Amino acid sequence: MIEKALTSADVEFVTTLHGDEAVSFHVLLQPRGEQADRLLRAIDDVALGELDEAVREGQTPEGEEALSVGERALEVSLTALRTAGSAAEGRLVEDHPLDALKNVVQEVGADEVIVLTDPHYVEEFFHRDWASRARHKVGVPVLKLFSHSKA
């Protein structure tokens, strides 16, 4: 589960987690503009010392514009994973990302879930981030990773 396009560092990291073992990815992307409210994102930016980003939170795409950005981010991520030699499928999630995640885990018989996002300190503190909530919902191990750099 991701919220933005994977960077090359992210792709290298997730594709090498299991050594030479063949891995396939089923990527769910919920566009960032839809997944958290602006205030929480701005607080996270301030906590990370990214004041310029906090100011720009009002410019984060939402609605139809977020879907367009999300579609491009998903395609970039899937192409990068495939180029790295992994099988990869994916889809955008507009509503209820954890329900969609649970369904995908059951449909494909996933062995684990990787949640790869920027840090969300407020949500993490209250265990309301995707990884914390997924651990109680999906029935497989959940690995929480932070994006290596901005996409």
Short mmCIF file of N, CA and C in Angstrom, two decimals:
data_model
loop_
_atom_site.label_atom_id
_atom_site.label_comp_id
_atom_site.label_asym_id
_atom_site.label_seq_id
_atom_site.Cartn_x
_atom_site.Cartn_y
_atom_site.Cartn_z
N MET A 1 0.85 -1.16 0.00
CA MET A 1 0.00 0.00 0.00
C MET A 1 0.90 1.23 0.00
N ILE A 2 0.63 2.14 -0.92
CA ILE A 2 1.42 3.35 -1.05
C ILE A 2 0.49 4.55 -1.20
N GLU A 3 1.06 5.76 -1.04
CA GLU A 3 0.27 6.97 -1.20
C GLU A 3 0.81 7.89 -2.28
N LYS A 4 1.95 7.53 -2.86
CA LYS A 4 2.54 8.32 -3.94
C LYS A 4 3.44 7.40 -4.75
N ALA A 5 3.96 7.90 -5.85
CA ALA A 5 4.83 7.09 -6.70
C ALA A 5 6.06 6.61 -5.92
N LEU A 6 6.44 5.37 -6.18
CA LEU A 6 7.65 4.83 -5.58
C LEU A 6 8.87 5.48 -6.22
N THR A 7 9.85 5.80 -5.40
CA THR A 7 11.12 6.30 -5.92
C THR A 7 11.99 5.11 -6.30
N SER A 8 13.08 5.36 -7.00
CA SER A 8 13.99 4.26 -7.36
C SER A 8 14.57 3.60 -6.11
N ALA A 9 14.83 4.40 -5.07
CA ALA A 9 15.33 3.83 -3.81
C ALA A 9 14.28 2.93 -3.16
N ASP A 10 13.01 3.34 -3.21
CA ASP A 10 11.93 2.53 -2.66
C ASP A 10 11.82 1.20 -3.41
N VAL A 11 11.88 1.27 -4.73
CA VAL A 11 11.77 0.06 -5.55
C VAL A 11 12.91 -0.89 -5.24
N GLU A 12 14.12 -0.37 -5.17
CA GLU A 12 15.26 -1.23 -4.85
C GLU A 12 15.09 -1.86 -3.47
N PHE A 13 14.62 -1.08 -2.53
CA PHE A 13 14.44 -1.58 -1.16
C PHE A 13 13.42 -2.72 -1.10
N VAL A 14 12.23 -2.51 -1.67
CA VAL A 14 11.19 -3.53 -1.54
C VAL A 14 11.46 -4.75 -2.41
N THR A 15 12.15 -4.57 -3.53
CA THR A 15 12.42 -5.73 -4.38
C THR A 15 13.58 -6.57 -3.88
N THR A 16 14.35 -6.07 -2.93
CA THR A 16 15.47 -6.85 -2.39
C THR A 16 15.20 -7.35 -0.97
N LEU A 17 14.04 -7.08 -0.44
CA LEU A 17 13.72 -7.50 0.93
C LEU A 17 13.82 -9.00 1.14
N HIS A 18 13.49 -9.77 0.11
CA HIS A 18 13.45 -11.22 0.25
C HIS A 18 14.57 -11.90 -0.53
N GLY A 19 15.67 -11.19 -0.73
CA GLY A 19 16.81 -11.78 -1.42
C GLY A 19 16.47 -12.19 -2.84
N ASP A 20 16.82 -13.42 -3.20
CA ASP A 20 16.59 -13.92 -4.55
C ASP A 20 15.23 -14.58 -4.73
N GLU A 21 14.43 -14.60 -3.67
CA GLU A 21 13.11 -15.21 -3.74
C GLU A 21 12.22 -14.44 -4.71
N ALA A 22 11.49 -15.17 -5.56
CA ALA A 22 10.58 -14.52 -6.50
C ALA A 22 9.42 -13.88 -5.73
N VAL A 23 9.16 -12.62 -6.03
CA VAL A 23 8.11 -11.87 -5.33
C VAL A 23 7.24 -11.17 -6.35
N SER A 24 5.94 -11.16 -6.10
CA SER A 24 5.04 -10.37 -6.94
C SER A 24 4.36 -9.34 -6.05
N PHE A 25 4.08 -8.20 -6.64
CA PHE A 25 3.49 -7.09 -5.90
C PHE A 25 2.09 -6.79 -6.40
N HIS A 26 1.21 -6.55 -5.46
CA HIS A 26 -0.16 -6.11 -5.75
C HIS A 26 -0.29 -4.76 -5.05
N VAL A 27 -0.12 -3.71 -5.82
CA VAL A 27 0.02 -2.37 -5.28
C VAL A 27 -1.34 -1.68 -5.19
N LEU A 28 -1.63 -1.15 -4.00
CA LEU A 28 -2.80 -0.30 -3.82
C LEU A 28 -2.30 1.10 -3.54
N LEU A 29 -2.83 2.07 -4.26
CA LEU A 29 -2.43 3.45 -4.06
C LEU A 29 -3.68 4.28 -3.79
N GLN A 30 -3.68 4.95 -2.66
CA GLN A 30 -4.74 5.90 -2.38
C GLN A 30 -4.12 7.28 -2.50
N PRO A 31 -4.60 8.09 -3.44
CA PRO A 31 -4.00 9.41 -3.62
C PRO A 31 -3.95 10.19 -2.33
N ARG A 32 -2.82 10.83 -2.08
CA ARG A 32 -2.57 11.51 -0.82
C ARG A 32 -3.62 12.55 -0.49
N GLY A 33 -4.12 13.25 -1.47
CA GLY A 33 -5.12 14.27 -1.22
C GLY A 33 -6.41 13.72 -0.65
N GLU A 34 -6.61 12.43 -0.79
CA GLU A 34 -7.84 11.82 -0.29
C GLU A 34 -7.65 11.11 1.04
N GLN A 35 -6.43 10.82 1.47
CA GLN A 35 -6.25 9.90 2.58
C GLN A 35 -6.05 10.54 3.94
N ALA A 36 -5.74 11.81 4.01
CA ALA A 36 -5.55 12.43 5.32
C ALA A 36 -5.95 13.89 5.22
N ASP A 37 -6.37 14.44 6.31
CA ASP A 37 -6.78 15.83 6.20
C ASP A 37 -5.59 16.77 6.22
N ARG A 38 -5.78 17.94 5.67
CA ARG A 38 -4.67 18.89 5.48
C ARG A 38 -3.98 19.25 6.79
N LEU A 39 -4.72 19.41 7.84
CA LEU A 39 -4.12 19.80 9.11
C LEU A 39 -3.12 18.74 9.60
N LEU A 40 -3.49 17.47 9.54
CA LEU A 40 -2.58 16.40 9.97
C LEU A 40 -1.34 16.37 9.09
N ARG A 41 -1.52 16.55 7.79
CA ARG A 41 -0.36 16.55 6.89
C ARG A 41 0.55 17.73 7.21
N ALA A 42 -0.04 18.88 7.47
CA ALA A 42 0.76 20.06 7.79
C ALA A 42 1.53 19.86 9.10
N ILE A 43 0.88 19.26 10.10
CA ILE A 43 1.57 18.98 11.38
C ILE A 43 2.73 18.02 11.14
N ASP A 44 2.52 17.00 10.33
CA ASP A 44 3.61 16.08 10.00
C ASP A 44 4.77 16.82 9.33
N ASP A 45 4.45 17.70 8.39
CA ASP A 45 5.49 18.47 7.71
C ASP A 45 6.28 19.32 8.70
N VAL A 46 5.59 19.98 9.61
CA VAL A 46 6.26 20.80 10.61
C VAL A 46 7.14 19.92 11.51
N ALA A 47 6.62 18.76 11.92
CA ALA A 47 7.39 17.86 12.77
C ALA A 47 8.67 17.39 12.08
N LEU A 48 8.63 17.29 10.75
CA LEU A 48 9.80 16.88 9.99
C LEU A 48 10.70 18.06 9.63
N GLY A 49 10.29 19.25 10.04
CA GLY A 49 11.08 20.44 9.73
C GLY A 49 10.92 20.93 8.31
N GLU A 50 9.87 20.47 7.65
CA GLU A 50 9.62 20.83 6.26
C GLU A 50 8.55 21.92 6.20
N LEU A 51 8.92 23.10 6.63
CA LEU A 51 7.97 24.20 6.72
C LEU A 51 7.41 24.60 5.36
N ASP A 52 8.26 24.54 4.33
CA ASP A 52 7.77 24.87 2.98
C ASP A 52 6.67 23.92 2.55
N GLU A 53 6.83 22.63 2.89
CA GLU A 53 5.80 21.64 2.56
C GLU A 53 4.51 21.92 3.32
N ALA A 54 4.61 22.31 4.56
CA ALA A 54 3.42 22.61 5.37
C ALA A 54 2.62 23.74 4.73
N VAL A 55 3.31 24.73 4.21
CA VAL A 55 2.63 25.85 3.57
C VAL A 55 1.94 25.40 2.29
N ARG A 56 2.53 24.44 1.59
CA ARG A 56 1.97 23.97 0.32
C ARG A 56 0.84 22.95 0.47
N GLU A 57 0.52 22.53 1.67
CA GLU A 57 -0.53 21.52 1.84
C GLU A 57 -1.86 21.96 1.22
N GLY A 58 -2.13 23.23 1.21
CA GLY A 58 -3.36 23.72 0.58
C GLY A 58 -3.39 23.50 -0.91
N GLN A 59 -2.23 23.23 -1.50
CA GLN A 59 -2.15 23.00 -2.95
C GLN A 59 -2.20 21.52 -3.31
N THR A 60 -2.30 20.65 -2.31
CA THR A 60 -2.35 19.21 -2.57
C THR A 60 -3.60 18.89 -3.37
N PRO A 61 -3.43 18.18 -4.50
CA PRO A 61 -4.61 17.86 -5.33
C PRO A 61 -5.63 17.03 -4.56
N GLU A 62 -6.89 17.29 -4.81
CA GLU A 62 -7.96 16.52 -4.21
C GLU A 62 -9.01 16.22 -5.26
N GLY A 63 -9.90 15.32 -4.95
CA GLY A 63 -10.99 14.98 -5.87
C GLY A 63 -10.48 14.41 -7.18
N GLU A 64 -11.06 14.85 -8.30
CA GLU A 64 -10.70 14.33 -9.62
C GLU A 64 -9.22 14.58 -9.94
N GLU A 65 -8.71 15.73 -9.53
CA GLU A 65 -7.30 16.03 -9.79
C GLU A 65 -6.39 15.04 -9.06
N ALA A 66 -6.75 14.66 -7.84
CA ALA A 66 -5.95 13.68 -7.09
C ALA A 66 -5.98 12.32 -7.78
N LEU A 67 -7.12 11.97 -8.36
CA LEU A 67 -7.21 10.68 -9.06
C LEU A 67 -6.28 10.66 -10.27
N SER A 68 -6.22 11.75 -11.01
CA SER A 68 -5.34 11.83 -12.16
C SER A 68 -3.88 11.70 -11.74
N VAL A 69 -3.49 12.42 -10.69
CA VAL A 69 -2.13 12.32 -10.16
C VAL A 69 -1.89 10.90 -9.65
N GLY A 70 -2.87 10.32 -8.98
CA GLY A 70 -2.75 8.96 -8.46
C GLY A 70 -2.56 7.93 -9.56
N GLU A 71 -3.31 8.07 -10.64
CA GLU A 71 -3.17 7.14 -11.76
C GLU A 71 -1.76 7.17 -12.33
N ARG A 72 -1.22 8.37 -12.50
CA ARG A 72 0.16 8.49 -13.01
C ARG A 72 1.15 7.88 -12.01
N ALA A 73 0.96 8.15 -10.73
CA ALA A 73 1.86 7.63 -9.70
C ALA A 73 1.82 6.10 -9.67
N LEU A 74 0.64 5.54 -9.81
CA LEU A 74 0.50 4.09 -9.82
C LEU A 74 1.21 3.49 -11.03
N GLU A 75 1.01 4.07 -12.20
CA GLU A 75 1.65 3.55 -13.41
C GLU A 75 3.17 3.63 -13.32
N VAL A 76 3.69 4.75 -12.80
CA VAL A 76 5.14 4.89 -12.62
C VAL A 76 5.65 3.81 -11.68
N SER A 77 4.94 3.56 -10.59
CA SER A 77 5.36 2.57 -9.60
C SER A 77 5.35 1.16 -10.18
N LEU A 78 4.28 0.81 -10.89
CA LEU A 78 4.19 -0.52 -11.48
C LEU A 78 5.27 -0.74 -12.52
N THR A 79 5.52 0.26 -13.35
CA THR A 79 6.57 0.16 -14.36
C THR A 79 7.93 -0.03 -13.70
N ALA A 80 8.20 0.72 -12.65
CA ALA A 80 9.49 0.60 -11.94
C ALA A 80 9.66 -0.78 -11.33
N LEU A 81 8.61 -1.32 -10.73
CA LEU A 81 8.69 -2.66 -10.14
C LEU A 81 8.93 -3.72 -11.21
N ARG A 82 8.24 -3.59 -12.34
CA ARG A 82 8.41 -4.55 -13.44
C ARG A 82 9.81 -4.44 -14.04
N THR A 83 10.30 -3.22 -14.18
CA THR A 83 11.65 -3.01 -14.72
C THR A 83 12.69 -3.64 -13.81
N ALA A 84 12.41 -3.66 -12.51
CA ALA A 84 13.32 -4.28 -11.54
C ALA A 84 13.22 -5.81 -11.54
N GLY A 85 12.32 -6.35 -12.37
CA GLY A 85 12.22 -7.80 -12.51
C GLY A 85 11.12 -8.46 -11.70
N SER A 86 10.24 -7.67 -11.11
CA SER A 86 9.15 -8.23 -10.31
C SER A 86 7.83 -8.18 -11.07
N ALA A 87 6.99 -9.15 -10.80
CA ALA A 87 5.62 -9.08 -11.31
C ALA A 87 4.88 -8.03 -10.48
N ALA A 88 4.08 -7.21 -11.13
CA ALA A 88 3.38 -6.15 -10.40
C ALA A 88 2.05 -5.82 -11.05
N GLU A 89 1.03 -5.76 -10.22
CA GLU A 89 -0.31 -5.31 -10.61
C GLU A 89 -0.70 -4.24 -9.62
N GLY A 90 -1.71 -3.46 -9.96
CA GLY A 90 -2.13 -2.46 -8.99
C GLY A 90 -3.41 -1.78 -9.36
N ARG A 91 -3.90 -1.02 -8.39
CA ARG A 91 -5.12 -0.24 -8.62
C ARG A 91 -5.20 0.90 -7.62
N LEU A 92 -5.95 1.91 -8.02
CA LEU A 92 -6.23 3.02 -7.13
C LEU A 92 -7.33 2.63 -6.16
N VAL A 93 -7.25 3.16 -4.96
CA VAL A 93 -8.28 2.94 -3.96
C VAL A 93 -8.83 4.29 -3.58
N GLU A 94 -10.11 4.48 -3.81
CA GLU A 94 -10.71 5.77 -3.50
C GLU A 94 -11.32 5.81 -2.11
N ASP A 95 -11.94 4.73 -1.70
CA ASP A 95 -12.62 4.68 -0.40
C ASP A 95 -12.18 3.44 0.37
N HIS A 96 -12.15 3.55 1.66
CA HIS A 96 -11.91 2.42 2.56
C HIS A 96 -10.68 1.59 2.17
N PRO A 97 -9.50 2.19 2.25
CA PRO A 97 -8.29 1.50 1.81
C PRO A 97 -8.01 0.20 2.56
N LEU A 98 -8.35 0.12 3.82
CA LEU A 98 -8.06 -1.10 4.56
C LEU A 98 -9.00 -2.24 4.18
N ASP A 99 -10.22 -1.91 3.81
CA ASP A 99 -11.13 -2.94 3.30
C ASP A 99 -10.61 -3.47 1.97
N ALA A 100 -10.16 -2.56 1.11
CA ALA A 100 -9.59 -2.98 -0.17
C ALA A 100 -8.34 -3.83 0.05
N LEU A 101 -7.51 -3.44 1.00
CA LEU A 101 -6.30 -4.20 1.30
C LEU A 101 -6.64 -5.60 1.78
N LYS A 102 -7.60 -5.70 2.68
CA LYS A 102 -8.01 -7.01 3.19
C LYS A 102 -8.52 -7.89 2.05
N ASN A 103 -9.31 -7.31 1.15
CA ASN A 103 -9.83 -8.07 0.01
C ASN A 103 -8.71 -8.56 -0.90
N VAL A 104 -7.73 -7.71 -1.18
CA VAL A 104 -6.61 -8.11 -2.03
C VAL A 104 -5.80 -9.22 -1.36
N VAL A 105 -5.54 -9.11 -0.08
CA VAL A 105 -4.80 -10.15 0.64
C VAL A 105 -5.51 -11.48 0.49
N GLN A 106 -6.82 -11.49 0.63
CA GLN A 106 -7.58 -12.73 0.51
C GLN A 106 -7.61 -13.22 -0.94
N GLU A 107 -7.82 -12.31 -1.89
CA GLU A 107 -7.92 -12.70 -3.30
C GLU A 107 -6.64 -13.34 -3.82
N VAL A 108 -5.49 -12.78 -3.47
CA VAL A 108 -4.23 -13.26 -4.04
C VAL A 108 -3.47 -14.19 -3.10
N GLY A 109 -3.96 -14.38 -1.89
CA GLY A 109 -3.27 -15.23 -0.93
C GLY A 109 -1.93 -14.64 -0.52
N ALA A 110 -1.91 -13.35 -0.25
CA ALA A 110 -0.66 -12.66 0.09
C ALA A 110 -0.04 -13.22 1.36
N ASP A 111 1.29 -13.24 1.37
CA ASP A 111 2.04 -13.70 2.54
C ASP A 111 2.31 -12.58 3.53
N GLU A 112 2.39 -11.35 3.01
CA GLU A 112 2.63 -10.19 3.87
C GLU A 112 2.14 -8.94 3.17
N VAL A 113 2.04 -7.88 3.96
CA VAL A 113 1.65 -6.57 3.45
C VAL A 113 2.79 -5.61 3.76
N ILE A 114 3.13 -4.80 2.77
CA ILE A 114 4.10 -3.72 2.97
C ILE A 114 3.35 -2.41 2.85
N VAL A 115 3.44 -1.60 3.87
CA VAL A 115 2.87 -0.25 3.84
C VAL A 115 4.05 0.69 3.75
N LEU A 116 4.15 1.41 2.62
CA LEU A 116 5.28 2.30 2.39
C LEU A 116 4.76 3.72 2.19
N THR A 117 5.00 4.57 3.18
CA THR A 117 4.49 5.94 3.15
C THR A 117 5.52 6.90 3.74
N ASP A 118 5.23 8.17 3.62
CA ASP A 118 5.98 9.17 4.38
C ASP A 118 5.58 9.00 5.84
N PRO A 119 6.38 9.48 6.77
CA PRO A 119 5.97 9.44 8.19
C PRO A 119 4.72 10.28 8.41
N HIS A 120 3.83 9.77 9.22
CA HIS A 120 2.61 10.49 9.62
C HIS A 120 2.57 10.43 11.14
N TYR A 121 3.30 11.33 11.77
CA TYR A 121 3.53 11.25 13.21
C TYR A 121 2.26 11.31 14.05
N VAL A 122 1.34 12.16 13.70
CA VAL A 122 0.11 12.28 14.49
C VAL A 122 -0.66 10.97 14.43
N GLU A 123 -0.86 10.46 13.23
CA GLU A 123 -1.60 9.21 13.07
C GLU A 123 -0.86 8.04 13.72
N GLU A 124 0.46 8.01 13.59
CA GLU A 124 1.25 6.93 14.18
C GLU A 124 1.18 6.97 15.70
N PHE A 125 1.25 8.15 16.27
CA PHE A 125 1.19 8.29 17.72
C PHE A 125 -0.09 7.68 18.27
N PHE A 126 -1.19 7.88 17.57
CA PHE A 126 -2.48 7.35 18.01
C PHE A 126 -2.81 5.99 17.38
N HIS A 127 -1.83 5.40 16.69
CA HIS A 127 -2.00 4.09 16.03
C HIS A 127 -3.17 4.10 15.07
N ARG A 128 -3.31 5.19 14.33
CA ARG A 128 -4.37 5.32 13.34
C ARG A 128 -3.80 5.30 11.92
N ASP A 129 -2.50 5.06 11.79
CA ASP A 129 -1.89 4.98 10.47
C ASP A 129 -2.28 3.65 9.82
N TRP A 130 -2.06 3.56 8.52
CA TRP A 130 -2.46 2.37 7.78
C TRP A 130 -1.86 1.09 8.34
N ALA A 131 -0.57 1.10 8.63
CA ALA A 131 0.08 -0.12 9.09
C ALA A 131 -0.49 -0.60 10.42
N SER A 132 -0.66 0.31 11.35
CA SER A 132 -1.20 -0.07 12.67
C SER A 132 -2.61 -0.66 12.54
N ARG A 133 -3.43 -0.02 11.73
CA ARG A 133 -4.80 -0.51 11.57
C ARG A 133 -4.84 -1.80 10.75
N ALA A 134 -3.95 -1.93 9.77
CA ALA A 134 -3.93 -3.14 8.94
C ALA A 134 -3.55 -4.37 9.75
N ARG A 135 -2.69 -4.20 10.74
CA ARG A 135 -2.26 -5.34 11.56
C ARG A 135 -3.44 -6.04 12.22
N HIS A 136 -4.51 -5.31 12.46
CA HIS A 136 -5.69 -5.88 13.10
C HIS A 136 -6.73 -6.36 12.10
N LYS A 137 -6.45 -6.19 10.82
CA LYS A 137 -7.50 -6.44 9.84
C LYS A 137 -7.15 -7.49 8.79
N VAL A 138 -5.89 -7.59 8.38
CA VAL A 138 -5.59 -8.37 7.18
C VAL A 138 -5.20 -9.82 7.42
N GLY A 139 -4.77 -10.18 8.61
CA GLY A 139 -4.48 -11.57 8.90
C GLY A 139 -3.13 -12.08 8.43
N VAL A 140 -2.26 -11.19 7.97
CA VAL A 140 -0.90 -11.55 7.59
C VAL A 140 0.04 -10.51 8.20
N PRO A 141 1.35 -10.81 8.27
CA PRO A 141 2.28 -9.81 8.81
C PRO A 141 2.25 -8.52 7.99
N VAL A 142 2.39 -7.40 8.69
CA VAL A 142 2.40 -6.08 8.05
C VAL A 142 3.74 -5.42 8.34
N LEU A 143 4.45 -5.07 7.28
CA LEU A 143 5.73 -4.41 7.39
C LEU A 143 5.53 -2.94 7.06
N LYS A 144 5.94 -2.08 7.97
CA LYS A 144 5.80 -0.64 7.77
C LYS A 144 7.15 -0.07 7.38
N LEU A 145 7.19 0.61 6.23
CA LEU A 145 8.42 1.22 5.73
C LEU A 145 8.15 2.68 5.41
N PHE A 146 9.19 3.49 5.52
CA PHE A 146 9.07 4.90 5.17
C PHE A 146 9.74 5.12 3.81
N SER A 147 9.11 5.96 3.01
CA SER A 147 9.67 6.32 1.72
C SER A 147 11.06 6.89 1.90
N HIS A 148 11.94 6.58 0.96
CA HIS A 148 13.33 7.02 1.07
C HIS A 148 13.52 8.48 0.70
N SER A 149 12.72 8.98 -0.20
CA SER A 149 12.87 10.38 -0.61
C SER A 149 11.56 10.83 -1.24
N LYS A 150 11.50 12.10 -1.54
CA LYS A 150 10.30 12.67 -2.14
C LYS A 150 10.16 12.16 -3.56
N ALA A 151 8.91 11.90 -3.96
CA ALA A 151 8.65 11.48 -5.34
C ALA A 151 8.29 12.69 -6.16
#
